[in-house]
């Protein structure tokens, strides 16, 4: 079954065409992205499993035109991988917010699309482009089932006492203010891989999965289910991120807004775009730049110290709520690559049975154990693969439909 995975951002469409079957030899046939949609200089990038690599500029005013272009390239007689769009059997869409309604992936019909639209209020920057992508694919591939895979869904198992904030309860009832959590597809994928690596039944494992990319979230997973996660009502809460603050005393907002006479929009920019790694360091949002600067720059070193310190606090907290711990997984750009950050997070946690192996920890971008022999807790690096998870959900749901 050929499955197209579509991930629409405000000015990008990332795509992957995968051939899925019941065996384990699933493969990516083609992948790429269209960027700068609606901005001068739009371009498409495309790569196939037959070494074709293609990149071109063209005006792309909206997501529909972007997807038309993607299909045009994939069906091109010279560089294409399929002859006709009808060879795409199903489409899996990444949808950021599923609210309280969607706790699993689902076949998209009018009712589902309506609910996804209603969730836009909770993710005004993310759900609208996701919806544009769904509508474009429905028009371009009317026969292919469309499946929505939500970033929030995996966290649908978080108990009420962990998702309700200690503000007047009426705001939960009125506006749905609660912890939702994000990166769910990534946490679910790496937790599944961790169970395989450990050769254990996922329903018997207690894990902390650390997704550390430009956005950062940690999840406590008990017996295969998310029981708490660090991102909350929005992806702003929790750990230190590239440009986002993570946790802070909420009164700081009021104080700053008054002192600096800031509008809510300006405050939003500060918390989401000017804080985190770039805010503390004043150098860059990319931890590679910070690691390079740290030996001679106090604020760069301070940034790294804060990242590790906060990560330790979350690991300690999640260890406590899990009651015991079998494994910690590091994933996404930082988690998969930075041996320095992995090391500094684990340092000092030996009394908790967490001990990293210096040599094994040099690994990058591949699945590996990085714990020492005596470590009670297994430490793992696992490259995330949200596209594969979306394709797998799509494959399984479409299979169920056909039965
Ligand atoms: P996104 O969340 O945007 O998908 P990624 O998961 O690709 O991002 O992570 C991007 C981040 O990963 C970059 O901001 C960078 O800080 C970090 N990163 C990538 N490679 C390295 C590396 N070798 N060492 C340290 N950090 C890295």
Coordinates of C-alpha atoms and ligand atoms in Angstrom, one line a residue:
X1 CA 0.0 0.0 0.0
X2 CA 1.4 3.4 -1.0
X3 CA 0.9 6.0 1.7
X4 CA 1.5 9.7 1.4
X5 CA 2.4 11.4 4.7
X6 CA 1.6 15.1 4.7
X7 CA 2.8 17.6 7.3
X8 CA 1.6 21.1 6.6
X9 CA 3.0 24.1 8.5
X10 CA 2.1 27.7 7.9
X11 CA 4.5 28.1 5.0
X12 CA 5.7 24.5 4.4
X13 CA 4.5 21.1 3.3
X14 CA 6.7 18.2 4.3
X15 CA 5.9 14.9 2.5
X16 CA 6.9 11.3 2.4
X17 CA 5.6 8.5 0.1
X18 CA 6.0 5.1 1.8
X19 CA 5.3 1.6 0.6
X20 CA 3.8 -0.2 3.6
X21 CA 2.9 -3.9 4.0
X22 CA 2.4 -6.5 6.7
X23 CA 6.1 -7.3 6.9
X24 CA 8.8 -5.1 8.3
X25 CA 10.3 -4.1 4.9
X26 CA 8.4 -0.9 4.7
X27 CA 10.3 1.7 2.7
X28 CA 10.3 5.4 1.9
X29 CA 9.9 5.8 -1.9
X30 CA 10.2 9.5 -2.1
X31 CA 10.3 12.5 0.3
X32 CA 10.9 16.2 0.4
X33 CA 9.3 19.5 1.2
X34 CA 7.9 22.7 -0.3
X35 CA 8.9 25.8 1.6
X36 CA 8.1 29.5 1.5
X37 CA 4.5 28.9 0.5
X38 CA 2.8 32.3 0.0
X39 CA 6.3 34.0 0.2
X40 CA 8.5 35.0 -2.8
X41 CA 11.1 32.3 -3.5
X42 CA 9.0 29.2 -2.9
X43 CA 10.8 26.0 -3.7
X44 CA 10.3 22.3 -3.8
X45 CA 12.8 19.6 -2.7
X46 CA 12.4 16.0 -3.7
X47 CA 14.4 12.9 -3.3
X48 CA 13.7 9.3 -4.2
X49 CA 15.1 5.9 -3.1
X50 CA 16.6 5.7 -6.6
X51 CA 19.1 8.5 -5.9
X52 CA 17.1 11.2 -7.7
X53 CA 17.5 14.5 -6.1
X54 CA 15.6 17.5 -7.4
X55 CA 15.1 21.1 -6.3
X56 CA 13.3 23.9 -8.0
X57 CA 11.8 27.4 -7.5
X58 CA 8.3 28.3 -8.5
X59 CA 5.6 30.5 -7.2
X60 CA 3.4 28.6 -4.7
X61 CA 0.6 30.8 -3.3
X62 CA -1.0 28.1 -1.1
X63 CA -1.0 24.6 0.2
X64 CA -3.2 23.3 -2.6
X65 CA -0.8 24.4 -5.3
X66 CA 2.1 23.0 -3.2
X67 CA 0.4 19.5 -3.1
X68 CA -0.4 19.7 -6.8
X69 CA 3.3 20.3 -7.4
X70 CA 4.3 17.4 -5.2
X71 CA 2.0 15.1 -7.1
X72 CA 3.2 16.5 -10.4
X73 CA 6.8 15.6 -9.5
X74 CA 6.0 12.2 -8.0
X75 CA 4.2 11.3 -11.3
X76 CA 6.7 12.9 -13.6
X77 CA 7.7 10.4 -16.4
X78 CA 11.4 11.0 -15.9
X79 CA 11.9 11.6 -12.1
X80 CA 8.6 10.3 -10.7
X81 CA 8.1 7.2 -8.6
X82 CA 4.4 6.5 -9.6
X83 CA 2.5 6.8 -12.8
X84 CA -0.7 8.2 -11.6
X85 CA -2.0 9.9 -8.4
X86 CA -4.5 6.9 -8.1
X87 CA -1.5 4.8 -7.1
X88 CA -1.5 6.7 -3.7
X89 CA -3.8 4.4 -1.7
X90 CA -4.2 6.6 1.4
X91 CA -3.0 9.9 2.9
X92 CA -1.9 10.3 6.5
X93 CA -2.0 13.9 7.8
X94 CA -0.1 15.2 10.8
X95 CA -2.6 17.3 12.8
X96 CA -1.3 19.2 15.7
X97 CA -4.3 19.6 18.0
X98 CA -7.1 17.0 18.5
X99 CA -8.4 18.7 21.7
X100 CA -10.1 16.3 24.1
X101 CA -12.1 14.7 21.3
X102 CA -9.4 12.7 19.5
X103 CA -7.3 10.3 21.5
X104 CA -6.3 8.1 18.6
X105 CA -5.8 8.5 14.8
X106 CA -9.0 8.6 12.8
X107 CA -10.4 8.4 9.3
X108 CA -11.4 11.9 8.2
X109 CA -15.0 12.6 7.3
X110 CA -17.0 15.8 7.3
X111 CA -17.8 15.5 11.0
X112 CA -14.1 14.9 11.9
X113 CA -13.0 17.8 9.8
X114 CA -15.5 20.0 11.6
X115 CA -14.1 19.0 14.9
X116 CA -10.5 19.6 13.8
X117 CA -11.6 23.0 12.7
X118 CA -13.1 23.7 16.1
X119 CA -9.8 22.7 17.7
X120 CA -8.1 25.5 15.7
X121 CA -9.0 27.8 18.5
X122 CA -6.5 25.9 20.7
X123 CA -3.8 25.8 17.9
X124 CA -4.5 28.9 15.7
X125 CA -1.1 28.7 14.0
X126 CA -1.0 25.0 13.4
X127 CA -4.5 23.5 12.8
X128 CA -5.5 25.9 9.9
X129 CA -2.6 24.8 7.6
X130 CA -3.2 21.1 8.6
X131 CA -6.8 21.6 7.4
X132 CA -5.7 23.3 4.2
X133 CA -3.6 20.2 3.5
X134 CA -6.5 17.8 4.2
X135 CA -8.8 19.7 1.9
X136 CA -6.2 19.9 -0.9
X137 CA -5.6 16.1 -0.7
X138 CA -9.3 15.4 -0.6
X139 CA -9.7 17.4 -3.9
X140 CA -6.6 16.0 -5.5
X141 CA -7.0 12.3 -4.5
X142 CA -10.8 12.0 -4.0
X143 CA -10.7 8.2 -3.8
X144 CA -7.9 7.9 -1.2
X145 CA -8.9 7.6 2.5
X146 CA -7.5 10.5 4.5
X147 CA -6.4 9.8 8.1
X148 CA -5.6 12.3 10.8
X149 CA -2.8 11.6 13.3
X150 CA -2.8 14.0 16.2
X151 CA 0.2 15.3 18.1
X152 CA -2.0 15.5 21.2
X153 CA -3.6 12.0 20.9
X154 CA -1.0 9.9 22.8
X155 CA -1.5 12.1 25.8
X156 CA -5.2 11.4 26.0
X157 CA -4.4 8.9 28.8
X158 CA -3.0 11.6 31.2
X159 CA -5.2 11.5 34.4
X160 CA -7.4 14.4 35.3
X161 CA -5.2 15.3 38.4
X162 CA -2.3 15.7 36.0
X163 CA -4.0 17.7 33.3
X164 CA -6.1 20.2 35.4
X165 CA -4.3 23.5 36.2
X166 CA -4.8 25.0 39.6
X167 CA -6.8 28.0 38.3
X168 CA -10.6 28.4 38.7
X169 CA -12.1 25.2 37.3
X170 CA -14.6 27.2 35.3
X171 CA -11.8 28.1 32.8
X172 CA -11.4 24.4 32.0
X173 CA -15.2 24.1 31.4
X174 CA -15.4 27.4 29.5
X175 CA -12.3 27.4 27.4
X176 CA -10.9 23.9 27.7
X177 CA -7.8 25.2 29.5
X178 CA -5.9 22.0 30.6
X179 CA -2.7 20.2 29.8
X180 CA -2.9 18.6 26.3
X181 CA 0.7 17.8 25.6
X182 CA 2.4 17.7 22.1
X183 CA 5.0 15.6 20.2
X184 CA 2.8 12.6 21.0
X185 CA 3.5 10.8 17.7
X186 CA 7.3 11.0 18.5
X187 CA 6.9 9.9 22.1
X188 CA 4.8 7.0 21.0
X189 CA 7.2 6.0 18.2
X190 CA 10.3 6.0 20.4
X191 CA 8.6 4.2 23.3
X192 CA 7.6 1.4 20.9
X193 CA 11.2 1.2 19.6
X194 CA 12.6 1.3 23.1
X195 CA 10.4 -1.7 24.0
X196 CA 11.8 -3.6 21.0
X197 CA 15.4 -2.7 21.8
X198 CA 14.9 -3.8 25.4
X199 CA 13.0 -6.9 24.2
X200 CA 10.3 -6.2 26.6
X201 CA 6.5 -6.0 26.5
X202 CA 5.7 -2.2 26.1
X203 CA 2.7 -2.7 28.5
X204 CA 5.2 -3.6 31.3
X205 CA 7.6 -0.7 30.9
X206 CA 8.1 2.6 32.7
X207 CA 9.9 5.1 30.5
X208 CA 10.8 8.7 30.3
X209 CA 11.0 9.8 26.7
X210 CA 13.0 13.1 26.1
X211 CA 12.1 14.7 22.7
X212 CA 14.8 17.4 22.4
X213 CA 14.6 19.3 19.1
X214 CA 13.9 23.0 18.6
X215 CA 10.8 22.2 20.7
X216 CA 11.5 20.1 23.8
X217 CA 9.1 17.8 25.7
X218 CA 9.5 14.9 28.1
X219 CA 6.9 12.3 28.7
X220 CA 6.4 9.8 31.5
X221 CA 5.1 6.6 30.0
X222 CA 3.7 3.8 32.3
X223 CA 2.8 0.5 30.8
X224 CA 2.7 2.0 27.3
X225 CA 0.5 5.0 28.3
X226 CA 1.4 8.6 28.7
X227 CA 0.7 9.6 32.3
X228 CA 2.2 13.1 32.2
X229 CA 4.1 15.3 29.7
X230 CA 5.9 18.6 30.1
X231 CA 4.2 20.7 27.4
X232 CA 0.8 21.9 28.5
X233 CA -2.1 23.9 27.2
X234 CA 0.3 25.1 24.5
X235 CA 3.8 23.9 23.5
X236 CA 5.3 26.8 25.6
X237 CA 5.3 25.0 29.0
X238 CA 8.1 22.8 30.3
X239 CA 11.7 22.6 29.4
X240 CA 14.1 25.1 27.9
X241 CA 13.6 25.2 24.1
X242 CA 15.3 26.9 21.2
X243 CA 13.3 30.1 21.4
X244 CA 10.6 29.2 24.0
X245 CA 10.8 29.9 27.7
X246 CA 9.3 26.7 29.2
X247 CA 8.2 27.0 32.8
X248 CA 8.2 30.3 34.6
X249 CA 6.4 32.1 37.3
X250 CA 3.2 33.3 35.6
X251 CA 3.4 36.6 37.4
X252 CA 6.5 37.5 35.4
X253 CA 4.2 38.1 32.4
X254 CA 2.1 40.6 34.3
X255 CA 5.1 42.3 35.7
X256 CA 6.9 42.6 32.4
X257 CA 3.8 43.7 30.5
X258 CA 3.3 46.5 33.0
X259 CA 6.9 47.6 33.2
X260 CA 7.6 47.5 29.5
X261 CA 4.1 48.5 28.4
X262 CA 3.8 45.4 26.2
X263 CA 0.8 44.2 24.3
X264 CA -0.2 40.5 24.5
X265 CA 1.2 40.1 21.0
X266 CA 4.6 41.4 22.1
X267 CA 4.6 39.3 25.2
X268 CA 3.7 36.3 23.0
X269 CA 6.7 37.1 20.8
X270 CA 9.0 37.3 23.8
X271 CA 7.9 34.0 25.3
X272 CA 7.7 32.0 22.1
X273 CA 10.5 33.6 19.9
X274 CA 12.9 35.4 22.1
X275 CA 13.3 33.2 25.1
X276 CA 14.8 29.8 25.7
X277 CA 18.3 29.1 24.4
X278 CA 18.4 32.3 22.2
X279 CA 17.1 34.4 25.1
X280 CA 19.6 33.2 27.8
X281 CA 22.6 33.1 25.5
X282 CA 22.0 36.1 23.3
X283 CA 23.8 34.1 20.6
X284 CA 21.6 31.6 18.8
X285 CA 18.6 29.2 19.2
X286 CA 20.8 26.4 17.9
X287 CA 22.5 24.4 20.7
X288 CA 25.4 23.6 18.3
X289 CA 26.4 27.3 18.3
X290 CA 26.0 27.4 22.1
X291 CA 28.2 24.3 22.6
X292 CA 30.8 25.9 20.4
X293 CA 30.7 29.2 22.2
X294 CA 30.6 27.8 25.8
X295 CA 34.3 27.4 26.5
X296 CA 34.8 31.2 26.3
X297 CA 31.4 32.6 26.9
X298 CA 29.7 32.6 30.3
X299 CA 26.1 33.0 29.0
X300 CA 26.6 30.1 26.5
X301 CA 27.8 27.9 29.3
X302 CA 25.0 29.1 31.6
X303 CA 22.5 28.2 28.9
X304 CA 23.8 24.6 28.7
X305 CA 23.8 24.4 32.5
X306 CA 20.2 25.5 32.7
X307 CA 19.1 23.0 30.0
X308 CA 20.7 20.1 31.9
X309 CA 19.4 21.4 35.3
X310 CA 15.8 21.7 34.2
X311 CA 16.0 18.3 32.4
X312 CA 17.2 16.6 35.6
X313 CA 14.3 18.2 37.6
X314 CA 11.8 16.7 35.1
X315 CA 13.5 13.3 35.2
X316 CA 13.3 13.3 39.0
X317 CA 9.7 14.3 39.0
X318 CA 8.7 11.7 36.4
X319 CA 10.7 9.0 38.2
X320 CA 8.6 9.8 41.2
X321 CA 5.3 9.6 39.5
X322 CA 6.2 6.5 37.6
X323 CA 7.2 4.8 40.9
X324 CA 10.1 3.1 39.1
X325 CA 12.0 3.5 35.9
X326 CA 13.2 1.0 33.2
X327 CA 14.5 3.4 30.6
X328 CA 15.2 6.9 29.4
X329 CA 15.1 7.7 25.7
X330 CA 16.8 10.7 24.0
X331 CA 15.4 11.7 20.6
X332 CA 15.1 14.6 18.1
X333 CA 17.9 17.0 16.9
X334 CA 19.6 17.5 20.3
X335 CA 18.7 14.2 21.9
X336 CA 20.0 12.2 18.9
X337 CA 23.2 14.2 18.4
X338 CA 24.5 16.0 21.5
X339 CA 26.6 13.7 23.6
X340 CA 27.4 16.7 25.8
X341 CA 23.8 17.5 26.7
X342 CA 22.9 13.8 27.2
X343 CA 26.0 13.5 29.5
X344 CA 25.3 16.6 31.6
X345 CA 21.6 15.6 32.0
X346 CA 22.6 12.2 33.4
X347 CA 25.5 13.3 35.5
X348 CA 24.7 13.1 39.2
X349 CA 21.7 10.8 38.7
X350 CA 23.8 7.7 39.6
X351 CA 22.0 7.3 43.0
X352 CA 18.8 6.9 41.0
X353 CA 20.4 4.0 39.1
X354 CA 21.0 6.2 36.0
X355 CA 24.6 5.9 34.8
X356 CA 25.8 6.9 31.3
X357 CA 28.7 5.2 29.5
X358 CA 31.1 7.9 28.1
X359 CA 32.2 5.9 25.1
X360 CA 28.8 4.6 24.1
X361 CA 27.4 8.1 24.5
X362 CA 29.5 9.3 21.5
X363 CA 26.8 7.7 19.2
X364 CA 24.8 10.0 16.8
X365 CA 21.6 9.5 15.0
X366 CA 21.2 5.8 15.4
X367 CA 19.5 3.4 17.8
X368 CA 21.9 2.5 20.7
X369 CA 22.1 1.9 24.4
X370 CA 24.4 4.5 26.1
X371 CA 24.1 3.3 29.7
X372 CA 27.0 1.8 31.6
X373 CA 26.9 -1.9 32.6
X374 CA 25.9 -1.1 36.2
X375 CA 23.1 1.2 35.3
X376 CA 19.8 -0.1 36.5
X377 CA 18.0 2.2 34.1
X378 CA 18.6 1.6 30.4
X379 CA 19.6 4.8 28.5
X380 CA 18.8 4.9 24.8
X381 CA 19.3 7.1 21.7
X382 CA 16.5 6.5 19.3
X383 CA 16.1 8.7 16.1
X384 CA 12.4 9.7 16.0
X385 CA 10.3 8.9 12.9
X386 CA 7.0 10.6 13.1
X387 CA 6.3 10.1 9.4
X388 CA 6.7 6.3 9.8
X389 CA 4.3 6.4 12.8
X390 CA 1.7 8.4 10.7
X391 CA 2.1 5.9 7.8
X392 CA 1.7 2.9 10.1
X393 CA -1.5 4.3 11.7
X394 CA -2.8 5.1 8.2
X395 CA -2.0 1.6 7.0
X396 CA -3.7 0.0 10.0
X397 CA -6.8 2.1 9.8
X398 CA -7.2 1.6 6.1
X399 CA -6.7 -2.1 6.6
X400 CA -9.4 -2.2 9.2
X401 CA -11.8 -0.4 6.8
X402 CA -11.2 -3.0 4.2
X403 CA -11.9 -5.9 6.5
Ligands
LIG1 P1 12.6 20.4 14.9 O1 12.0 20.4 16.2 O2 12.6 21.8 14.3 O3 12.1 19.3 14.0 P2 15.1 19.0 15.2 O4 14.5 17.8 15.9 O5 15.7 18.8 13.9 O6 14.1 20.2 15.1 O7 16.2 19.6 16.2 C1 16.8 20.8 15.8 C2 17.7 21.2 16.9 O8 18.7 20.1 17.1 C3 18.6 22.4 16.4 O9 18.1 23.6 16.9 C4 19.9 22.1 17.1 O10 19.9 22.8 18.3 C5 19.9 20.6 17.5 N1 21.0 19.9 17.0 C6 21.1 19.3 15.7 N2 22.3 18.7 15.6 C7 23.0 18.9 16.7 C8 24.3 18.5 17.2 N3 25.1 17.8 16.4 N4 24.6 18.9 18.4 C9 23.8 19.6 19.2 N5 22.6 20.0 18.8 C10 22.2 19.6 17.6

